[in-house]
Amino acid sequence: MTFSRLVSTSRWPPTVTTCLVVLDDPAGTPTPRSDAGGHRPPLGAIIASRARSGTREHHGRMRAIWKGAITFGLVNVPVKLYSATEDHDIGLHQVHDADGGRIRYRRQCEVCEQVVEYSHIAKAYDDGERTVVLTGDDLDALPVERSREIDVVEFVPSEQIDPIMYEHAYYLEPDSRSVKSYMLLVRTLEATDRVAVVNFSLRQRSRLGALRVREGVLTLQGLRWGDEVREADFPALSEEARISDRELEMSAALVKSFESDFEPERFTDEYQVQLQTLIDAKLEQGDSLDTAATFGEEPEEGESKDAEVVDLMDVLRRSVEQTRRARTGSD
């Protein structure tokens, strides 16, 4: 589903804001339109129709966020690093429900109650009773990791890394004319069924990671440090529960009835789909505001559509008169 909209540069109230939505539904799902009398269908009918059209599509070209090299032994593999995942949540702003104005938050000091500029904001650590202020100079004095190497520390069996350790994932693309060293590492990891534990730095922070192969591509998965995983200490689990053989059999049978192969594309974020459907439906109904108006901006004189039409008519009139005069002179 795609849409486009035209919004006038009018001020509040929203009743003077116009919105035109052009729908192109690849699934062929009919969307309720205005009837011959100009009556719009109920918002609920539009939402129900849109919900049947399927999931949203997202397109975007990946951009490298880091360049460096994988090193193990004397082998050096130049690579580019890309984020392997993206967030498809729809971005929403906070507005005043009375007039649609954007909500802004001020950086106000609790002591002097003045609004503070970013250049005068420092960081601080609070231990509960005392606060240590860290200035920019303090932080600049700390050693910053700027290494451009993904240093292989060891190769471990993949099953030894608990999935709870995994963080953000990155794709690694070969960054040299020859991909031989890159493919050598790919083949080695596949043949040995091992994962490379690595040290690397990203955004001036030292990080731990796991280098593995996904569909023929080297993938760097960030790992949490050991002390970042919390202990699951639940007293209730220390109590012994009596489970009969019959209960175990019935539970196993239930699991078997749900057995399947995992296919991620079969699962959809229904909330985001319904939210986009609601937004599209409100756009089609004309229930929208001029974005500039939500910032308290007003159109300057001469920017209205009427002014544009008047200017155009004046230009046309003068052009016709000039042409007539030119013809009269030539005669």
Tab-separated table of C-alpha atoms in Angstrom:
chain	number	residue	atom	x	y	z
A	1	MET	CA	0.000	0.000	0.000
A	2	THR	CA	1.369	3.388	-0.969
A	3	PHE	CA	-0.078	6.843	-0.532
A	4	SER	CA	0.691	10.452	-1.223
A	5	ARG	CA	-0.835	13.550	0.290
A	6	LEU	CA	-1.216	17.222	-0.469
A	7	VAL	CA	-1.526	19.484	2.568
A	8	SER	CA	-2.349	23.159	2.305
A	9	THR	CA	-0.281	25.826	4.074
A	10	SER	CA	-3.200	26.960	6.187
A	11	ARG	CA	-3.153	27.728	9.873
A	12	TRP	CA	-5.225	26.216	12.669
A	13	PRO	CA	-8.065	25.042	12.824
A	14	PRO	CA	-7.679	21.699	11.082
A	15	THR	CA	-10.981	22.059	9.227
A	16	VAL	CA	-9.239	24.212	6.625
A	17	THR	CA	-6.466	21.684	6.022
A	18	THR	CA	-6.908	19.557	2.936
A	19	CYS	CA	-5.523	16.075	2.419
A	20	LEU	CA	-5.504	14.025	-0.759
A	21	VAL	CA	-4.570	10.356	-0.547
A	22	VAL	CA	-3.868	8.337	-3.684
A	23	LEU	CA	-3.947	4.642	-2.959
A	24	ASP	CA	-2.212	1.946	-4.922
A	25	ASP	CA	-3.038	-1.423	-3.431
A	26	PRO	CA	-0.879	-4.145	-5.022
A	27	ALA	CA	-3.039	-6.829	-3.472
A	28	GLY	CA	-6.089	-5.532	-5.310
A	29	THR	CA	-8.057	-5.043	-2.121
A	30	PRO	CA	-10.847	-2.520	-2.734
A	31	THR	CA	-10.820	0.479	-0.413
A	32	PRO	CA	-14.122	2.211	0.413
A	33	ARG	CA	-14.324	5.524	-1.435
A	34	SER	CA	-16.682	8.477	-1.366
A	35	ASP	CA	-19.994	7.729	-3.055
A	36	ALA	CA	-21.629	9.764	-5.824
A	37	GLY	CA	-23.042	12.156	-3.240
A	38	GLY	CA	-19.619	12.884	-1.810
A	39	HIS	CA	-20.283	11.033	1.449
A	40	ARG	CA	-17.190	9.475	2.988
A	41	PRO	CA	-17.325	5.908	4.343
A	42	PRO	CA	-16.949	5.414	8.098
A	43	LEU	CA	-13.380	5.357	9.396
A	44	GLY	CA	-13.891	1.814	10.674
A	45	ALA	CA	-14.793	0.594	7.189
A	46	ILE	CA	-11.606	2.059	5.729
A	47	ILE	CA	-9.472	0.494	8.480
A	48	ALA	CA	-11.074	-2.929	8.001
A	49	SER	CA	-10.484	-2.756	4.247
A	50	ARG	CA	-6.859	-1.688	4.646
A	51	ALA	CA	-6.166	-4.390	7.224
A	52	ARG	CA	-6.943	-7.035	4.596
A	53	SER	CA	-4.302	-5.724	2.217
A	54	GLY	CA	-1.370	-7.359	4.042
A	55	THR	CA	1.827	-6.207	5.690
A	56	ARG	CA	3.878	-3.095	5.121
A	57	GLU	CA	6.914	-3.057	2.873
A	58	HIS	CA	10.165	-1.320	3.710
A	59	HIS	CA	12.987	-0.463	1.387
A	60	GLY	CA	16.358	1.014	2.217
A	61	ARG	CA	19.929	0.740	1.037
A	62	MET	CA	22.451	-0.296	3.646
A	63	ARG	CA	25.301	2.112	4.407
A	64	ALA	CA	28.637	1.106	5.903
A	65	ILE	CA	29.096	2.463	9.422
A	66	TRP	CA	32.660	1.242	10.011
A	67	LYS	CA	35.702	0.068	8.054
A	68	GLY	CA	38.504	-2.073	9.364
A	69	ALA	CA	39.968	-5.556	9.198
A	70	ILE	CA	39.550	-8.952	10.830
A	71	THR	CA	42.871	-10.239	12.133
A	72	PHE	CA	43.759	-13.761	13.249
A	73	GLY	CA	47.344	-14.899	13.224
A	74	LEU	CA	48.999	-13.340	10.197
A	75	VAL	CA	45.741	-13.266	8.234
A	76	ASN	CA	44.216	-9.843	7.595
A	77	VAL	CA	40.704	-9.529	6.128
A	78	PRO	CA	39.625	-5.950	5.174
A	79	VAL	CA	35.891	-5.505	5.753
A	80	LYS	CA	33.070	-2.976	5.867
A	81	LEU	CA	30.520	-3.190	8.653
A	82	TYR	CA	26.757	-2.732	8.199
A	83	SER	CA	23.900	-2.912	10.676
A	84	ALA	CA	22.106	-6.212	10.027
A	85	THR	CA	18.751	-5.194	11.498
A	86	GLU	CA	16.460	-2.173	11.433
A	87	ASP	CA	13.543	-0.879	13.459
A	88	HIS	CA	10.226	-0.612	11.597
A	89	ASP	CA	8.244	1.024	14.401
A	90	ILE	CA	6.297	4.069	13.218
A	91	GLY	CA	7.679	7.265	14.743
A	92	LEU	CA	5.060	9.251	16.670
A	93	HIS	CA	5.341	12.772	18.104
A	94	GLN	CA	3.736	14.185	21.228
A	95	VAL	CA	1.256	17.009	20.604
A	96	HIS	CA	-1.211	19.076	22.624
A	97	ASP	CA	-4.634	17.440	22.222
A	98	ALA	CA	-6.376	20.837	22.276
A	99	ASP	CA	-4.624	22.457	19.309
A	100	GLY	CA	-2.190	19.895	17.872
A	101	GLY	CA	0.915	21.884	18.858
A	102	ARG	CA	4.193	19.980	19.295
A	103	ILE	CA	5.312	19.264	22.857
A	104	ARG	CA	8.846	20.424	23.669
A	105	TYR	CA	11.021	19.643	26.690
A	106	ARG	CA	13.390	22.214	28.122
A	107	ARG	CA	16.801	21.513	29.654
A	108	GLN	CA	16.125	23.338	32.909
A	109	CYS	CA	18.501	23.457	35.863
A	110	GLU	CA	16.937	22.345	39.164
A	111	VAL	CA	19.054	24.862	41.121
A	112	CYS	CA	18.855	28.162	39.219
A	113	GLU	CA	15.785	27.191	37.123
A	114	GLN	CA	17.482	28.539	34.007
A	115	VAL	CA	17.298	26.832	30.594
A	116	VAL	CA	20.805	25.466	29.968
A	117	GLU	CA	22.544	25.365	26.585
A	118	TYR	CA	24.172	22.101	25.481
A	119	SER	CA	27.614	23.726	25.725
A	120	HIS	CA	27.120	24.113	29.487
A	121	ILE	CA	25.829	20.600	30.180
A	122	ALA	CA	28.218	18.159	31.869
A	123	LYS	CA	27.740	14.547	32.943
A	124	ALA	CA	27.610	13.284	36.512
A	125	TYR	CA	27.562	10.062	38.525
A	126	ASP	CA	25.238	9.731	41.522
A	127	ASP	CA	25.964	7.038	44.132
A	128	GLY	CA	22.858	7.892	46.143
A	129	GLU	CA	24.424	10.354	48.566
A	130	ARG	CA	27.134	12.104	46.558
A	131	THR	CA	27.403	13.293	42.972
A	132	VAL	CA	30.616	13.387	40.958
A	133	VAL	CA	30.553	15.859	38.060
A	134	LEU	CA	32.532	14.766	34.990
A	135	THR	CA	33.485	17.598	32.665
A	136	GLY	CA	34.338	17.298	29.014
A	137	ASP	CA	38.036	17.588	29.873
A	138	ASP	CA	37.709	14.727	32.375
A	139	LEU	CA	36.189	12.432	29.773
A	140	ASP	CA	38.665	13.486	27.072
A	141	ALA	CA	41.503	12.404	29.375
A	142	LEU	CA	40.279	8.785	29.292
A	143	PRO	CA	41.841	6.438	26.717
A	144	VAL	CA	39.525	6.120	23.726
A	145	GLU	CA	39.388	2.970	21.659
A	146	ARG	CA	39.841	3.828	17.983
A	147	SER	CA	41.221	0.506	16.777
A	148	ARG	CA	40.181	-0.513	13.279
A	149	GLU	CA	40.746	-4.199	13.917
A	150	ILE	CA	38.396	-7.028	14.784
A	151	ASP	CA	40.842	-9.134	16.734
A	152	VAL	CA	40.078	-12.850	16.942
A	153	VAL	CA	40.760	-14.075	20.494
A	154	GLU	CA	39.649	-17.705	20.223
A	155	PHE	CA	37.407	-20.112	18.322
A	156	VAL	CA	34.731	-21.816	20.429
A	157	PRO	CA	31.869	-24.280	19.759
A	158	SER	CA	28.748	-22.291	18.828
A	159	GLU	CA	26.591	-24.066	21.435
A	160	GLN	CA	28.775	-22.703	24.243
A	161	ILE	CA	27.502	-19.144	23.718
A	162	ASP	CA	24.180	-18.662	25.458
A	163	PRO	CA	21.753	-16.701	23.212
A	164	ILE	CA	21.122	-14.324	26.132
A	165	MET	CA	24.641	-12.980	25.516
A	166	TYR	CA	23.861	-11.764	21.993
A	167	GLU	CA	23.291	-8.075	21.233
A	168	HIS	CA	23.181	-6.115	17.973
A	169	ALA	CA	24.139	-7.878	14.742
A	170	TYR	CA	26.288	-6.556	11.899
A	171	TYR	CA	27.075	-7.809	8.407
A	172	LEU	CA	30.681	-7.758	7.201
A	173	GLU	CA	31.393	-7.128	3.519
A	174	PRO	CA	34.840	-7.773	1.980
A	175	ASP	CA	36.633	-4.474	1.355
A	176	SER	CA	39.328	-5.525	-1.089
A	177	ARG	CA	39.584	-6.571	-4.712
A	178	SER	CA	40.307	-10.154	-3.713
A	179	VAL	CA	37.779	-11.959	-1.514
A	180	LYS	CA	40.038	-14.988	-1.001
A	181	SER	CA	40.950	-14.245	2.632
A	182	TYR	CA	37.293	-13.431	3.394
A	183	MET	CA	36.059	-16.703	1.882
A	184	LEU	CA	38.867	-18.615	3.630
A	185	LEU	CA	37.514	-17.476	6.993
A	186	VAL	CA	33.934	-18.279	5.929
A	187	ARG	CA	34.858	-21.802	4.852
A	188	THR	CA	36.933	-22.372	7.988
A	189	LEU	CA	34.111	-21.400	10.348
A	190	GLU	CA	31.640	-23.545	8.404
A	191	ALA	CA	33.933	-26.576	8.317
A	192	THR	CA	34.850	-26.456	11.996
A	193	ASP	CA	31.368	-25.434	13.245
A	194	ARG	CA	33.028	-22.854	15.444
A	195	VAL	CA	32.390	-19.222	16.352
A	196	ALA	CA	35.214	-16.705	16.616
A	197	VAL	CA	35.193	-14.685	19.841
A	198	VAL	CA	36.584	-11.237	18.989
A	199	ASN	CA	37.481	-7.890	20.506
A	200	PHE	CA	36.590	-4.765	18.545
A	201	SER	CA	35.846	-1.107	19.138
A	202	LEU	CA	32.822	0.776	17.841
A	203	ARG	CA	31.775	4.332	18.644
A	204	GLN	CA	34.813	4.727	20.924
A	205	ARG	CA	33.860	1.756	23.113
A	206	SER	CA	35.641	-1.569	23.538
A	207	ARG	CA	33.304	-4.424	22.760
A	208	LEU	CA	33.147	-8.202	22.811
A	209	GLY	CA	31.691	-10.030	19.827
A	210	ALA	CA	31.085	-13.334	18.100
A	211	LEU	CA	32.011	-13.816	14.465
A	212	ARG	CA	29.902	-16.411	12.668
A	213	VAL	CA	28.573	-17.241	9.215
A	214	ARG	CA	24.999	-16.544	8.148
A	215	GLU	CA	23.977	-17.588	4.647
A	216	GLY	CA	27.550	-17.320	3.390
A	217	VAL	CA	28.142	-13.881	4.923
A	218	LEU	CA	30.350	-13.127	7.909
A	219	THR	CA	28.193	-11.751	10.707
A	220	LEU	CA	29.511	-9.946	13.768
A	221	GLN	CA	27.243	-10.305	16.776
A	222	GLY	CA	27.864	-8.091	19.781
A	223	LEU	CA	28.184	-9.985	23.072
A	224	ARG	CA	27.356	-8.790	26.558
A	225	TRP	CA	30.120	-8.850	29.127
A	226	GLY	CA	29.821	-11.693	31.622
A	227	ASP	CA	28.807	-9.439	34.517
A	228	GLU	CA	25.953	-7.910	32.499
A	229	VAL	CA	23.823	-11.064	32.599
A	230	ARG	CA	21.702	-11.173	35.733
A	231	GLU	CA	21.226	-14.296	37.827
A	232	ALA	CA	17.709	-15.761	37.726
A	233	ASP	CA	17.221	-16.375	41.444
A	234	PHE	CA	13.576	-17.338	41.982
A	235	PRO	CA	12.840	-19.084	45.312
A	236	ALA	CA	9.713	-20.734	43.907
A	237	LEU	CA	11.837	-22.782	41.499
A	238	SER	CA	13.753	-24.345	44.385
A	239	GLU	CA	10.613	-26.187	45.452
A	240	GLU	CA	10.149	-29.668	43.998
A	241	ALA	CA	7.093	-30.115	41.769
A	242	ARG	CA	5.608	-33.576	41.272
A	243	ILE	CA	4.900	-34.266	37.607
A	244	SER	CA	3.356	-37.607	36.669
A	245	ASP	CA	4.299	-39.627	33.600
A	246	ARG	CA	0.785	-39.088	32.243
A	247	GLU	CA	1.088	-35.312	32.544
A	248	LEU	CA	4.455	-35.416	30.824
A	249	GLU	CA	3.049	-37.521	27.985
A	250	MET	CA	0.106	-35.184	27.470
A	251	SER	CA	2.396	-32.150	27.475
A	252	ALA	CA	4.713	-33.807	24.919
A	253	ALA	CA	1.709	-34.634	22.726
A	254	LEU	CA	0.596	-30.997	22.863
A	255	VAL	CA	4.064	-29.849	21.839
A	256	LYS	CA	4.076	-32.320	18.953
A	257	SER	CA	0.783	-30.925	17.673
A	258	PHE	CA	2.439	-27.492	17.395
A	259	GLU	CA	5.687	-28.706	15.807
A	260	SER	CA	6.824	-26.732	12.770
A	261	ASP	CA	9.856	-25.145	11.092
A	262	PHE	CA	10.527	-21.541	12.020
A	263	GLU	CA	9.844	-19.133	9.145
A	264	PRO	CA	10.239	-15.498	10.287
A	265	GLU	CA	8.288	-14.119	7.316
A	266	ARG	CA	5.136	-15.818	8.592
A	267	PHE	CA	5.036	-13.521	11.617
A	268	THR	CA	3.877	-9.906	11.468
A	269	ASP	CA	3.931	-7.018	13.899
A	270	GLU	CA	0.151	-6.643	13.885
A	271	TYR	CA	0.217	-3.526	16.054
A	272	GLN	CA	2.414	-1.619	13.588
A	273	VAL	CA	0.302	-2.798	10.643
A	274	GLN	CA	-2.909	-1.660	12.331
A	275	LEU	CA	-1.301	1.638	13.361
A	276	GLN	CA	-0.230	2.364	9.763
A	277	THR	CA	-3.705	1.395	8.568
A	278	LEU	CA	-5.268	3.813	11.040
A	279	ILE	CA	-2.945	6.629	9.925
A	280	ASP	CA	-3.689	5.988	6.239
A	281	ALA	CA	-7.413	5.921	6.914
A	282	LYS	CA	-7.329	9.223	8.802
A	283	LEU	CA	-5.337	10.774	5.949
A	284	GLU	CA	-7.941	9.603	3.444
A	285	GLN	CA	-10.708	11.046	5.608
A	286	GLY	CA	-8.970	14.436	5.628
A	287	ASP	CA	-8.376	14.171	9.374
A	288	SER	CA	-4.900	15.752	9.337
A	289	LEU	CA	-3.094	18.990	10.163
A	290	ASP	CA	-0.601	21.158	8.373
A	291	THR	CA	2.742	20.118	9.880
A	292	ALA	CA	4.086	23.683	9.913
A	293	ALA	CA	1.082	24.738	11.991
A	294	THR	CA	1.957	22.215	14.703
A	295	PHE	CA	5.202	24.170	15.237
A	296	GLY	CA	3.259	27.401	15.595
A	297	GLU	CA	4.335	28.654	12.167
A	298	GLU	CA	2.040	30.739	9.977
A	299	PRO	CA	2.255	31.205	6.210
A	300	GLU	CA	3.866	34.470	5.168
A	301	GLU	CA	1.959	36.965	3.068
A	302	GLY	CA	2.003	36.030	-0.572
A	303	GLU	CA	2.423	32.297	0.108
A	304	SER	CA	-1.222	31.349	-0.186
A	305	LYS	CA	-2.625	29.456	-3.136
A	306	ASP	CA	-4.863	32.421	-4.036
A	307	ALA	CA	-1.803	34.654	-4.267
A	308	GLU	CA	-0.118	32.141	-6.548
A	309	VAL	CA	-3.165	32.082	-8.820
A	310	VAL	CA	-3.349	35.913	-8.923
A	311	ASP	CA	0.344	36.186	-9.756
A	312	LEU	CA	-0.016	33.611	-12.524
A	313	MET	CA	-3.037	35.385	-14.019
A	314	ASP	CA	-1.192	38.711	-13.924
A	315	VAL	CA	1.785	37.205	-15.732
A	316	LEU	CA	-0.468	35.647	-18.362
A	317	ARG	CA	-2.352	38.925	-18.876
A	318	ARG	CA	0.834	40.924	-19.304
A	319	SER	CA	2.224	38.309	-21.661
A	320	VAL	CA	-0.882	38.491	-23.870
A	321	GLU	CA	-0.757	42.302	-23.937
A	322	GLN	CA	2.941	42.267	-24.803
A	323	THR	CA	2.329	39.811	-27.624
A	324	ARG	CA	-0.502	41.942	-29.020
A	325	ARG	CA	1.650	45.063	-28.939
A	326	ALA	CA	4.442	43.235	-30.704
A	327	ARG	CA	2.081	42.067	-33.430
A	328	THR	CA	0.587	45.555	-33.839
A	329	GLY	CA	4.026	47.077	-34.175
A	330	SER	CA	5.063	44.540	-36.783
A	331	ASP	CA	1.947	45.247	-38.832
